[in-house]
Tab-separated table of C-alpha atoms and ligand atoms in Angstrom:
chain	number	residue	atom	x	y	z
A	1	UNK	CA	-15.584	17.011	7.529
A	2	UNK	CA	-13.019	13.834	8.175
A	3	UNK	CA	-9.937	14.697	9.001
A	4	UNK	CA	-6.785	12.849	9.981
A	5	UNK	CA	-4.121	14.304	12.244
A	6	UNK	CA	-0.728	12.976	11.702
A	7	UNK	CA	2.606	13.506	13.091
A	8	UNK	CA	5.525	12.037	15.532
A	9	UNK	CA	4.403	12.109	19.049
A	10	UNK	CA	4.576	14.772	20.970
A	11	UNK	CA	3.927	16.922	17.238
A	12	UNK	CA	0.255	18.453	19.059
A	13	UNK	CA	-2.052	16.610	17.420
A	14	UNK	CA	-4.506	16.448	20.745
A	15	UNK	CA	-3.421	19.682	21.626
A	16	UNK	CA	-4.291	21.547	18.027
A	17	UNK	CA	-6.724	18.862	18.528
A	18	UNK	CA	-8.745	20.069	21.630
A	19	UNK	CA	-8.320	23.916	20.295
A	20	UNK	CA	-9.957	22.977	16.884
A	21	UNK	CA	-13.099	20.957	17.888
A	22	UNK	CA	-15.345	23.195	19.383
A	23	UNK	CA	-14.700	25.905	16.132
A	24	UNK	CA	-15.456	22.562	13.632
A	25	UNK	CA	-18.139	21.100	16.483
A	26	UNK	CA	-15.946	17.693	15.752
A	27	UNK	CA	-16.109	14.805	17.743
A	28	UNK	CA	-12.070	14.488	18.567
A	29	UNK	CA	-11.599	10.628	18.774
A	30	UNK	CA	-7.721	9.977	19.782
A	31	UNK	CA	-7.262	6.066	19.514
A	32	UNK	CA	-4.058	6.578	22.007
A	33	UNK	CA	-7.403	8.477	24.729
A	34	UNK	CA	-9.319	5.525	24.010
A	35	UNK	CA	-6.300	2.962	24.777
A	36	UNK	CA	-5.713	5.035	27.927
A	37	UNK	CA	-9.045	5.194	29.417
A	38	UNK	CA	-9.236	1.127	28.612
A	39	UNK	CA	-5.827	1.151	31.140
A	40	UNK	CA	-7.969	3.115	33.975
A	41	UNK	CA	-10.978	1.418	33.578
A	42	UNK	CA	-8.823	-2.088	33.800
A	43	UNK	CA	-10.987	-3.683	30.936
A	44	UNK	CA	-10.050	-6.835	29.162
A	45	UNK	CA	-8.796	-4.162	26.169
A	46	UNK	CA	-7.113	-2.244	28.640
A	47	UNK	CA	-5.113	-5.401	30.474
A	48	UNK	CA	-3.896	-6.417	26.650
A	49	UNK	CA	-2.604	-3.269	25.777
A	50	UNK	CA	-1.109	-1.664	29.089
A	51	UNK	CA	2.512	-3.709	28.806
A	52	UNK	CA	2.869	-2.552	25.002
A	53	UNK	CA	1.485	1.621	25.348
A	54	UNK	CA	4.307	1.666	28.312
A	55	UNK	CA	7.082	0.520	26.311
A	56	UNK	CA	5.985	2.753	23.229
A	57	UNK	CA	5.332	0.106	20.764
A	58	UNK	CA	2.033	-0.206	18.785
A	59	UNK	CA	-1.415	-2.156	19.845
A	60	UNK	CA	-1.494	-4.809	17.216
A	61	UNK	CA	-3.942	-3.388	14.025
A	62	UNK	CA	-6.898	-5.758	14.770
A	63	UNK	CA	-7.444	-4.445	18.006
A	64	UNK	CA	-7.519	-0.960	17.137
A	65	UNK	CA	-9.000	-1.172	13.582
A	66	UNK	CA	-12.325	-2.686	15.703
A	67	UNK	CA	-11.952	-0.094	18.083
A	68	UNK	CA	-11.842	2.543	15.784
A	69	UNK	CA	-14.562	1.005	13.445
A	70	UNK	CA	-16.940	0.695	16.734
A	71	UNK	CA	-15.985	4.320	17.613
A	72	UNK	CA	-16.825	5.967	14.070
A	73	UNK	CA	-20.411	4.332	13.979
A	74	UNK	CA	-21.514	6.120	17.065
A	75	UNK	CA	-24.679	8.950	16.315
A	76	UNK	CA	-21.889	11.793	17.039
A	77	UNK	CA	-19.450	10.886	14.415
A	78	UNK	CA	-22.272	11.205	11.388
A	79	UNK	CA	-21.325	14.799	10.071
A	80	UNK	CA	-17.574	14.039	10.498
A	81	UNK	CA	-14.549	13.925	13.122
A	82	UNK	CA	-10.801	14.334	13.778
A	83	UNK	CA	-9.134	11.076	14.000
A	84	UNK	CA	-5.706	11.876	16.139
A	85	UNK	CA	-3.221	8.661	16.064
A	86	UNK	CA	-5.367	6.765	13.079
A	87	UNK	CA	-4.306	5.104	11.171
A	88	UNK	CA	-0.909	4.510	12.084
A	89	UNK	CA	0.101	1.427	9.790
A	90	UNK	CA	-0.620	0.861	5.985
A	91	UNK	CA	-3.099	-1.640	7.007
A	92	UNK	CA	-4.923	0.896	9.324
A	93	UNK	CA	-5.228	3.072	6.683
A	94	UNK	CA	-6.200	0.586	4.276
A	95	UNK	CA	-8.801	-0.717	6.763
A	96	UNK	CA	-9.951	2.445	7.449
A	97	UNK	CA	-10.902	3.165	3.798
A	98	UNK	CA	-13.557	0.415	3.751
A	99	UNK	CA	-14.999	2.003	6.985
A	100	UNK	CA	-15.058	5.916	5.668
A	101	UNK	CA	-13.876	8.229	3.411
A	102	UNK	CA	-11.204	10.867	4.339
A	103	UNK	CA	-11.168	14.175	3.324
A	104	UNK	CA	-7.760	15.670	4.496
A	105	UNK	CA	-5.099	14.462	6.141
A	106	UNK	CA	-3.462	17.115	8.444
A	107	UNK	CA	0.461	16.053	8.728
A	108	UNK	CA	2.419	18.100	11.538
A	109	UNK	CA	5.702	18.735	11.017
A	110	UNK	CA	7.957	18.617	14.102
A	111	UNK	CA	12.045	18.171	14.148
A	112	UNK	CA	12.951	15.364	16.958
A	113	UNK	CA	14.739	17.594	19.571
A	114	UNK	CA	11.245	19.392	19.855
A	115	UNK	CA	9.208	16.674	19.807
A	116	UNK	CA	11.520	15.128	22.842
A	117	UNK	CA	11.535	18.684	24.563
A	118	UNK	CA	7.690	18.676	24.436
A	119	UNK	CA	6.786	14.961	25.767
A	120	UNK	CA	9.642	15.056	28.745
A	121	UNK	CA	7.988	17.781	30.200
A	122	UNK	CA	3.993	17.048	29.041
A	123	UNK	CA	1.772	16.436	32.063
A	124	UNK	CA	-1.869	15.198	31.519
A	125	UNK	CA	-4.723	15.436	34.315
A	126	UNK	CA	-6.090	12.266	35.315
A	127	UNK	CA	-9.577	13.170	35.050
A	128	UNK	CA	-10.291	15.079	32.145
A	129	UNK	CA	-7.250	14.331	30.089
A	130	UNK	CA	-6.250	18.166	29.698
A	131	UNK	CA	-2.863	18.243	28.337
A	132	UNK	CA	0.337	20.539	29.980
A	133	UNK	CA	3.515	20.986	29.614
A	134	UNK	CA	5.463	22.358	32.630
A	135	UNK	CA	7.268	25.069	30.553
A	136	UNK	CA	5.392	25.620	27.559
A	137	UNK	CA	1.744	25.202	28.886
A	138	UNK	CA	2.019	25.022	32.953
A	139	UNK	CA	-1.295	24.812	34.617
A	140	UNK	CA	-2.228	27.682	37.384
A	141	UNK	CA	-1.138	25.498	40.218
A	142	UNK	CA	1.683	23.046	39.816
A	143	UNK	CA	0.342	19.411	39.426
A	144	UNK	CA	-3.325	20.324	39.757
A	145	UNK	CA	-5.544	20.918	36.451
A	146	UNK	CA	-7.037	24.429	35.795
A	147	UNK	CA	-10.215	23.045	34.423
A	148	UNK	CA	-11.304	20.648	37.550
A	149	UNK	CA	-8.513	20.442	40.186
A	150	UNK	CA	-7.463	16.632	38.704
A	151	UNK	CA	-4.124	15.407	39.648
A	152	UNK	CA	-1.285	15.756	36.646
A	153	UNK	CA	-0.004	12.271	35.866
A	154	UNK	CA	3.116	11.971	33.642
A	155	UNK	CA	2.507	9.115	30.993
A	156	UNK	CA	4.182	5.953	30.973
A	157	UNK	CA	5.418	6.014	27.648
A	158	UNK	CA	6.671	9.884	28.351
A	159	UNK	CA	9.802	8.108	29.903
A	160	UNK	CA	13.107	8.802	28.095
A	161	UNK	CA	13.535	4.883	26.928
A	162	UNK	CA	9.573	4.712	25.482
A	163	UNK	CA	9.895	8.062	23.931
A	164	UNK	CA	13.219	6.433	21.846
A	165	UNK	CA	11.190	3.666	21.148
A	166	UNK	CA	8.000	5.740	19.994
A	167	UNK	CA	10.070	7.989	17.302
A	168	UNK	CA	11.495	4.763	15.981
A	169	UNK	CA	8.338	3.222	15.202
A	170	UNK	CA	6.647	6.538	14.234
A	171	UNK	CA	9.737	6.650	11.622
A	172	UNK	CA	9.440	2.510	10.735
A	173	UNK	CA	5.441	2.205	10.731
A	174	UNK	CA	4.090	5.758	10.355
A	175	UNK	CA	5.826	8.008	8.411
A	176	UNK	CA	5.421	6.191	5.337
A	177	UNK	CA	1.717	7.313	5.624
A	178	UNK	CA	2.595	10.712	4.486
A	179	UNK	CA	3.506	9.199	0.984
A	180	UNK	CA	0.686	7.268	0.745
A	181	UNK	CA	-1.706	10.104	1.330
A	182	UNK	CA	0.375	12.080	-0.875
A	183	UNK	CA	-0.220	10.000	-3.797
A	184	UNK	CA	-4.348	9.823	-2.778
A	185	UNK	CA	-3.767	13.948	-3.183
A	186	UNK	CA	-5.413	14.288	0.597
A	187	UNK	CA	-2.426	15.286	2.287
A	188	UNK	CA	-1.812	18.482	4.258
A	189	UNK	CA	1.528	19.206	5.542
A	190	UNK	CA	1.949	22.167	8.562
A	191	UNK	CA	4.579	23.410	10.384
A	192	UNK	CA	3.819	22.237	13.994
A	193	UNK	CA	6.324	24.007	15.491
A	194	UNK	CA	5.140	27.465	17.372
A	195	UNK	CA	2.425	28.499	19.809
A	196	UNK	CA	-0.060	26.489	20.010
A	197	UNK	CA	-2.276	29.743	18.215
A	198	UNK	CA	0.181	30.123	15.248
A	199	UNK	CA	-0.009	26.282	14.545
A	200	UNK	CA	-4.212	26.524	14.806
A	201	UNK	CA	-4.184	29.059	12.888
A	202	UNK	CA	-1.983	27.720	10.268
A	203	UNK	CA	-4.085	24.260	10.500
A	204	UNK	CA	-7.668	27.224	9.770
A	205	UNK	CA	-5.827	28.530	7.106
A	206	UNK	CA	-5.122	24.904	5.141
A	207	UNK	CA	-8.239	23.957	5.681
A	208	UNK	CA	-9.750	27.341	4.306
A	209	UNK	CA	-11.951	27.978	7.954
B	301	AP5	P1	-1.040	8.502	21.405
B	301	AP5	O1	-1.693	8.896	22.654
B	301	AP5	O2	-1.689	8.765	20.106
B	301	AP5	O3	0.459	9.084	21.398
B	301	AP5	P2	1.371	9.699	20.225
B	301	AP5	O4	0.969	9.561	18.833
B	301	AP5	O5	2.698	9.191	20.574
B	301	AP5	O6	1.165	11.192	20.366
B	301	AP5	P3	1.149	12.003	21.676
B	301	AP5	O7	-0.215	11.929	22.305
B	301	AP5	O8	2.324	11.632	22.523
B	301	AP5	O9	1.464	13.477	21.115
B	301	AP5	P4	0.519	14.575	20.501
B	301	AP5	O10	0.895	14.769	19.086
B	301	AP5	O11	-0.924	14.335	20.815
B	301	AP5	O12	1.049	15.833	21.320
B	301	AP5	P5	0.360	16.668	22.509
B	301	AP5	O13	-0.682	17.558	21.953
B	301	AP5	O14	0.013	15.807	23.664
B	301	AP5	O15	-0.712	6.930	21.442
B	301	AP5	C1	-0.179	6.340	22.612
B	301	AP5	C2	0.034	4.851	22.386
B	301	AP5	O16	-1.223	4.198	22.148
B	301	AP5	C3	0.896	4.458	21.172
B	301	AP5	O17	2.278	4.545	21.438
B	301	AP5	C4	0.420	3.026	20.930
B	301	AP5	O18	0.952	2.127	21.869
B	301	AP5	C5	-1.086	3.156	21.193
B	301	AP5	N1	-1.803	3.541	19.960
B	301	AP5	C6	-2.512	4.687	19.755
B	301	AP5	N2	-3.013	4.715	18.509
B	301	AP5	C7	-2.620	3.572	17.906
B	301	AP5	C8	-2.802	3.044	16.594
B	301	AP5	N3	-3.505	3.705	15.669
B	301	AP5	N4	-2.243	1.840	16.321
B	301	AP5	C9	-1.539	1.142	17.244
B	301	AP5	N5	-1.311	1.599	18.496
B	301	AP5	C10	-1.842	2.804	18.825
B	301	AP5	O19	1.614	17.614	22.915
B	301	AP5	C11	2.768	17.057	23.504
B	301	AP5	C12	3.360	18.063	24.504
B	301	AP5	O20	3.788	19.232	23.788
B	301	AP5	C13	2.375	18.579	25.567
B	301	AP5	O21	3.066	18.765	26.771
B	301	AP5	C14	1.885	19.920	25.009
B	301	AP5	O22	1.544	20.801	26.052
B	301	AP5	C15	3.134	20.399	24.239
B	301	AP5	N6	2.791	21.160	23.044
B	301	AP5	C16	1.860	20.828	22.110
B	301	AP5	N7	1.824	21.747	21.125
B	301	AP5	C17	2.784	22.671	21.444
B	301	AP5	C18	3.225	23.872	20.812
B	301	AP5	N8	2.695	24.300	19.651
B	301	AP5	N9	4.234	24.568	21.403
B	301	AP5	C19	4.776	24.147	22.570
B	301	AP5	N10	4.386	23.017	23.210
B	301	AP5	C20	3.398	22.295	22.660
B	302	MG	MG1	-1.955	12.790	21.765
C-alpha cells in the first residue's frame, strides 16, 4: 500500500502517521524527519537546508526529489509506505510518478486557527522524534519524553513568523495538489480535526482497514 499524507502543517500527518504504521507495518518516511535529522547530524544536506526549514520556506525540489527517490529504493519500502510532506510541489508529484505509483492520497482537513493552536504549543523529543503538544498531548513529565527520557525541543519553524510563512506556502505551492489528485481519482479527503483516535479511525475507515 502507497499512501500520501497531505495537509497544512500542523494538520497530524506524523502524528496519524506514527499511530497508523505499526497496524499497516508501513515504513513512515516524513521528508520534513529526514531534513531534520540532516540539521543534527550537520551533513552537507543538512548545512543547505537549515537557513530555509527555519524560516518555513521549502528545500528546493531537486534536493528532496533525490532524497526521496534514494529513500523509496531502500529493502523496507518494497511492499509500500506512507509518504508524510511528499510531494509538496507539482513537480514533486510529477517526479514522484516516474519513481512509484500511488495508491491513495490521504488529504487532512484542518481550519488555520487549529492548525496555529496545534504547532505553537507542539514539542518534539530530540532523540526519538516523539511528537507533543503541551495541552493536547503533554508528556508524563514536562519537557522530558515518555518513551526514553529525551529532552523536548520546540522546532524552529514552530515560531509565530515561520508558522505565517509555512501556511502561505502550503496555500501557494501545496494546496493545489489536492486538485491534481482529484482529477487522478486517488484523493482522500478527512476531517483532521478531533482526537487523535477519531481522526485514525476515520483515516481506517477511508481506507476500508
Ligand atoms: P514537515 O516536518 O513536513 O512540516 P509540515 O508539513 O509543516 O508539517 P508538520 O510536521 O509541522 O505537521 P504535521 O501535519 O506532521 O503535524 P503533527 O502530527 O506534528 O516539513 C518541515 C520543513 O521541511 C518544511 O517547511 C520544508 O522547509 C522542509 N520540507 C519537508 N518536506 C519538503 C518537501 N517535500 N519539499 C520541500 N521542502 C520540504 O501535529 C502538530 C501538533 O498538533 C503536535 O503538537 C500534535 O501533538 C498536535 N496534534 C496532532 N494531531 C492532533 C489532534 N488530532 N488533536 C489535537 N492535537 C493534535
Ligand atoms: Mg510532521
Amino acid at each position: 500500500m502507497k499512501l500520501i499524507f497531505l495537509g497544512p502543517p500542523g494538520a497530524g500527518k506524523g502524528t496519524i502517521s506514527d499511530l497508523a504504521v505499526d497496524k499497516l507495518g508501513l515504513p513512515h518516511i516524513s521528508t520534513g524527519d529526514l531534513f531534520r535529522a540532516a540539521v543534527k547530524d550537520g551533513t552537507p544536506l543538512g548545512l543547505k537546508v537549515k537557513g530555509i526549514m527555519a524560516s518555513g520556506g521549502l528545500v528546493p525540489d531537486e534536493l528532496t526529489i533525490a532524497l526521496v527517490e534514494e529513500r523509496l529504493a531502500r529493502k523496507d519500502c518494497a511492499k509500500g509506505w506512507i509518504l508524510d510532506g511528499f510531494p509538496r510541489t507539482i513537480p514533486q508529484a510529477e517526479a514522484l510518478e516516474k519513481i512509484a505509483g500511488v495508491d491513495t492520497v490521504v488529504n487532512f482537513d484542518v481550519a488555520d486557527a487549529i492548525v496555529v493552536d496545534r504547532l505553537s504549543g507542539r514539542r518534539m523529543c530530540r532523540s526519538c522524534g516523539k511528537i507533543y503538544h503541551v495541552k493536547n498531548m503533554p508528556p508524563r513529565k514536562e519537557g522530558v519524553c515518555d518513551v526514553d527520557g529525551g529532552e523536548l525541543y520546540i522546532r524552529d519553524d514552530d515560531k509565530e513568523a515561520a508558522i505565517k510563512v509555512r501556511l502561505e506556502t502550503y496555500r501557494k505551492q501545496t494546496a493545489p495538489l489536492i486538485d491534481w489528485y482529484g482529477k487522478k481519482g486517488s484523493l482522500l479527503t478527512i476531517d483532521g480535526v478531533g482526537s487523535p483516535t477519531e481522526v485514525l479511525g476515520r483515516f481506517e475507515k477511508a481506507i476500508g482497514r
